[in-house]
Short mmCIF file of C-alpha atoms in Angstrom, two decimals:
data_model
loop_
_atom_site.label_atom_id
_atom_site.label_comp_id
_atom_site.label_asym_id
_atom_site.label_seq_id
_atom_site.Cartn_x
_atom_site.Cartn_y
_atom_site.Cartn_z
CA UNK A 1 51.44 -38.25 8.64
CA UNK A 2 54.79 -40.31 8.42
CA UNK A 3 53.33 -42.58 5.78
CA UNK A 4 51.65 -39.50 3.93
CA UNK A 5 55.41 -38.28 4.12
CA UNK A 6 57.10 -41.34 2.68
CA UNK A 7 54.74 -41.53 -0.07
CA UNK A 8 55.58 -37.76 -1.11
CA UNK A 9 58.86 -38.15 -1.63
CA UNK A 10 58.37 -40.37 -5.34
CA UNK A 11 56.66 -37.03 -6.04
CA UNK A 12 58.42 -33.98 -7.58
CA UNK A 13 59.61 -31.19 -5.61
CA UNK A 14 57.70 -28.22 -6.63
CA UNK A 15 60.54 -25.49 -6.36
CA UNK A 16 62.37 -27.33 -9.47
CA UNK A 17 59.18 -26.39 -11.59
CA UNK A 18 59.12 -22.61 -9.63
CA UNK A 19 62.29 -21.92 -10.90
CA UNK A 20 61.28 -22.76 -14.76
CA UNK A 21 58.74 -20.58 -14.38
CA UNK A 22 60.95 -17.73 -12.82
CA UNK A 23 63.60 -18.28 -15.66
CA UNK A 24 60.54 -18.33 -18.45
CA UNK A 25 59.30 -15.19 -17.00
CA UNK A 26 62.46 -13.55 -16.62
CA UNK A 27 63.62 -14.38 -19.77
CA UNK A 28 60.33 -13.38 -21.48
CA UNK A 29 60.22 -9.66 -20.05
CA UNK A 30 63.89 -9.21 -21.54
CA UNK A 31 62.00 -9.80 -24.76
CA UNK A 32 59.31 -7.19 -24.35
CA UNK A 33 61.83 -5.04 -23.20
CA UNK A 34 60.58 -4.51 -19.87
CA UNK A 35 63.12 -3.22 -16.63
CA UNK A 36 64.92 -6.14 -15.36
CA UNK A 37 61.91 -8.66 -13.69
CA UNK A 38 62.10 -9.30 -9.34
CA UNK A 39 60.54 -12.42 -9.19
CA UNK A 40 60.08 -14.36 -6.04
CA UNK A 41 59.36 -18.16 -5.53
CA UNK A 42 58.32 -19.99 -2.60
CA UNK A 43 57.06 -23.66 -2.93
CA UNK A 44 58.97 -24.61 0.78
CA UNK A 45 59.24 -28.71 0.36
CA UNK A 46 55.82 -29.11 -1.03
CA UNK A 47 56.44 -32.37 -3.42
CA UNK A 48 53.63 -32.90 -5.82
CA UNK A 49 53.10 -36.03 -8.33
CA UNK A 50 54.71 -35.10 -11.66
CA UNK A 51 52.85 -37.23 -14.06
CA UNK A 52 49.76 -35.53 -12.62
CA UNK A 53 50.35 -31.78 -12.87
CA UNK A 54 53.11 -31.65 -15.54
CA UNK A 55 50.02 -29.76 -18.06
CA UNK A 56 49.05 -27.52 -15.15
CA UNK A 57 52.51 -26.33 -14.83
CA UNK A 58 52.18 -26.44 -18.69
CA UNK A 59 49.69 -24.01 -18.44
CA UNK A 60 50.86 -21.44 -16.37
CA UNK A 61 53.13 -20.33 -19.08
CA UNK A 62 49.91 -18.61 -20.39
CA UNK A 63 49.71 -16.81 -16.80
CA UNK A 64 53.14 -15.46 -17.19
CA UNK A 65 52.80 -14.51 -20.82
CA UNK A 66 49.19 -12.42 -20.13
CA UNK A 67 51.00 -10.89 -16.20
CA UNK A 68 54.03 -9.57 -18.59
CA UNK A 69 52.33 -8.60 -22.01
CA UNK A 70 48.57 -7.25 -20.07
CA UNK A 71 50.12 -5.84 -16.79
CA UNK A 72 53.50 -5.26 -16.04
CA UNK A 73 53.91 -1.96 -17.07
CA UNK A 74 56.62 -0.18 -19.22
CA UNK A 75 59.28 1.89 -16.76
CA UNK A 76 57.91 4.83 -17.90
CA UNK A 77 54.46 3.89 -17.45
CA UNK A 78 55.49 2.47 -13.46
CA UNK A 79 57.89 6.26 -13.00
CA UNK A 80 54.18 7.86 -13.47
CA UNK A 81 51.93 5.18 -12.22
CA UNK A 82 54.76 5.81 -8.46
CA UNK A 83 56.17 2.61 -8.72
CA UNK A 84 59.36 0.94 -8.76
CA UNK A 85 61.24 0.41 -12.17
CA UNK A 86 61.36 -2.95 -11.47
CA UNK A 87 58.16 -5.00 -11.48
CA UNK A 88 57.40 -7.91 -9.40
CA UNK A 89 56.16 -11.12 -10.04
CA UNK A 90 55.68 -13.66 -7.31
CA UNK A 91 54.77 -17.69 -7.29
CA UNK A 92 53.86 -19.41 -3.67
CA UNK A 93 52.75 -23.28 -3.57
CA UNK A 94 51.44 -24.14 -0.19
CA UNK A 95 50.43 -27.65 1.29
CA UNK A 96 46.90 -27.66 2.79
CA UNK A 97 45.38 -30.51 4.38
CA UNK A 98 43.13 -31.33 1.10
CA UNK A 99 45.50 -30.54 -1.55
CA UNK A 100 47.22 -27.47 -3.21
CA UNK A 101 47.37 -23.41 -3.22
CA UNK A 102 49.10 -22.17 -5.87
CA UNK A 103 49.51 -18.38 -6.40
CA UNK A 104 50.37 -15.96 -9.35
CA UNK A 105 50.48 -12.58 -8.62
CA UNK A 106 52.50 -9.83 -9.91
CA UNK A 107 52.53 -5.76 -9.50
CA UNK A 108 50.88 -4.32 -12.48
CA UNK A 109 48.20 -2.15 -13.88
CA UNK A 110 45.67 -5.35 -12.88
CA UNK A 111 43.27 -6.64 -15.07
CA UNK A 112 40.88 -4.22 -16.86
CA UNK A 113 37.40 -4.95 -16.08
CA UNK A 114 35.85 -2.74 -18.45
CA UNK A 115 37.53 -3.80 -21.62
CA UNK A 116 37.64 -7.28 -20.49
CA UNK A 117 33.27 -6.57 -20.20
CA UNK A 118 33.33 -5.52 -23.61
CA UNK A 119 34.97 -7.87 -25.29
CA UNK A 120 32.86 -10.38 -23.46
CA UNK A 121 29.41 -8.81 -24.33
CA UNK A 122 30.95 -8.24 -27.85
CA UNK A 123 30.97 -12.05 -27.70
CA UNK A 124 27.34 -12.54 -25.98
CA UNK A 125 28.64 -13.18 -23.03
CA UNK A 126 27.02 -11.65 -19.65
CA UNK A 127 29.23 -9.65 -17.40
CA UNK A 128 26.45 -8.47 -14.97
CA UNK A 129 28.34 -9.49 -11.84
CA UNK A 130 32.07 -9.57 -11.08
CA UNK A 131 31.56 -13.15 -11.51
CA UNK A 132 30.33 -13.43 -14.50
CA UNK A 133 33.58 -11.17 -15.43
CA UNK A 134 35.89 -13.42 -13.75
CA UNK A 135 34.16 -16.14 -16.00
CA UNK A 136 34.88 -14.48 -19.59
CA UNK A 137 38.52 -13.90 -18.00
CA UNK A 138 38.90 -17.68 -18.38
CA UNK A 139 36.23 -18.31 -21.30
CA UNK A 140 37.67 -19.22 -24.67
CA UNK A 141 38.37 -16.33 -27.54
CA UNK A 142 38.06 -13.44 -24.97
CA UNK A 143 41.33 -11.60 -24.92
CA UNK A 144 41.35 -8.07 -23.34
CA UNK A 145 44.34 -7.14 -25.55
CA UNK A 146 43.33 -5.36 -29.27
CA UNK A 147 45.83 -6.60 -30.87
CA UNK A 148 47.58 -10.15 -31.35
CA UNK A 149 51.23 -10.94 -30.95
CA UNK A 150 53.08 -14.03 -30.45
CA UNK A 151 52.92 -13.83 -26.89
CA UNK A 152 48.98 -12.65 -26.19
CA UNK A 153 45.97 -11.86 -27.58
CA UNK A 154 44.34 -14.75 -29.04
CA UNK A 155 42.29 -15.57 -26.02
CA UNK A 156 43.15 -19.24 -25.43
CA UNK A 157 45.36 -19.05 -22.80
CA UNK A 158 43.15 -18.34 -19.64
CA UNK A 159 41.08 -21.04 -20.95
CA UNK A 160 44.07 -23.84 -21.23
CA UNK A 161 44.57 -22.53 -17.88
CA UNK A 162 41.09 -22.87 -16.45
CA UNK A 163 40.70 -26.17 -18.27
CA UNK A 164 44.00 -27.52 -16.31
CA UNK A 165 42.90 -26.59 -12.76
CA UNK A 166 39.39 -28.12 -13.58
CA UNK A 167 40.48 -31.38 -14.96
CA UNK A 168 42.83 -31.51 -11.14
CA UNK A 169 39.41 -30.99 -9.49
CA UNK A 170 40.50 -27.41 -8.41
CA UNK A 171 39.45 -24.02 -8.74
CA UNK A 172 40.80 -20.59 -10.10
CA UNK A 173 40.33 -17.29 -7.67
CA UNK A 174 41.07 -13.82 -9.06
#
């Protein structure tokens, strides 16, 4: 354990990177005009080897675009939907014995299934199962948005992401 420690410490702190991704997404819902973004981060003193994850954290940037422009509602939509003006966004790396777990999660309307299932069979895609659905969330061209802007819509970015976590040897839970 002390050498596994000694050997971290040539890695990057992860709560450098957390904060990038706080100021991206803060900065990012002034621009859609959303209420002023509560965004927690909580990487403790994981470390984690730069050179290795710098396109991961790359790609997370597509996570934050699709959690602001999909789901985080307007604060109208949140005053009827019950909820706070503010939304939430939240980003935890934790240290397990055999590597990472790094979560995105945020407060919004969620991911919709059923559009996401249509544009997916509109694409011959099968979205039988929920897995099969969590599949076309991440499979190239399949965006559940109808229109594209410069910040979503073209149905790429799920897949960068996906690609990323596979090329680590990890996996993507929704």
């Amino acid at each position: 354990d002390v050498i596994r420690r000694l050997e971290s410490w040539k890695d990057e702190p992860v709560r450098g990177r957390l904060h990038r991704l706080k100021e991206q997404a803060s900065a990012l819902a002034k621009r859609l005009d959303k209420p002023e973004l509560i965004v927690s981060i909580d990487g403790g003193e994981v470390r984690m080897p730069k050179d290795v994850m710098a396109p991961f954290w790359g790609s997370l940037t597509h996570v934050i675009r699709n959690s602001l422009d999909h789901g985080l509602e307007s604060a109208a939509e949140r005053a009827v939907a019950g909820k706070p003006e503010n939304g939430r966004v939240e980003f935890l790396v934790k240290e397990q014995e055999d590597g990472y777990i790094i979560t995105v999660s945020d407060d919004g309307r969620g991911i919709d299934w059923k559009k996401l299932a249509t544009k997916a069979e509109s694409k011959g895609l099968s979205t039988a199962t929920q897995d099969d659905l969590v599949k076309a969330l991440f499979a190239d061209g399949i965006s559940s948005k109808d229109e594209v802007s410069s910040i979503s819509g073209r149905g790429v970015g799920m897949s960068a992401v996906a690609a990323a976590c596979r090329r680590l040897g990890g996996k993507i839970e929704v």
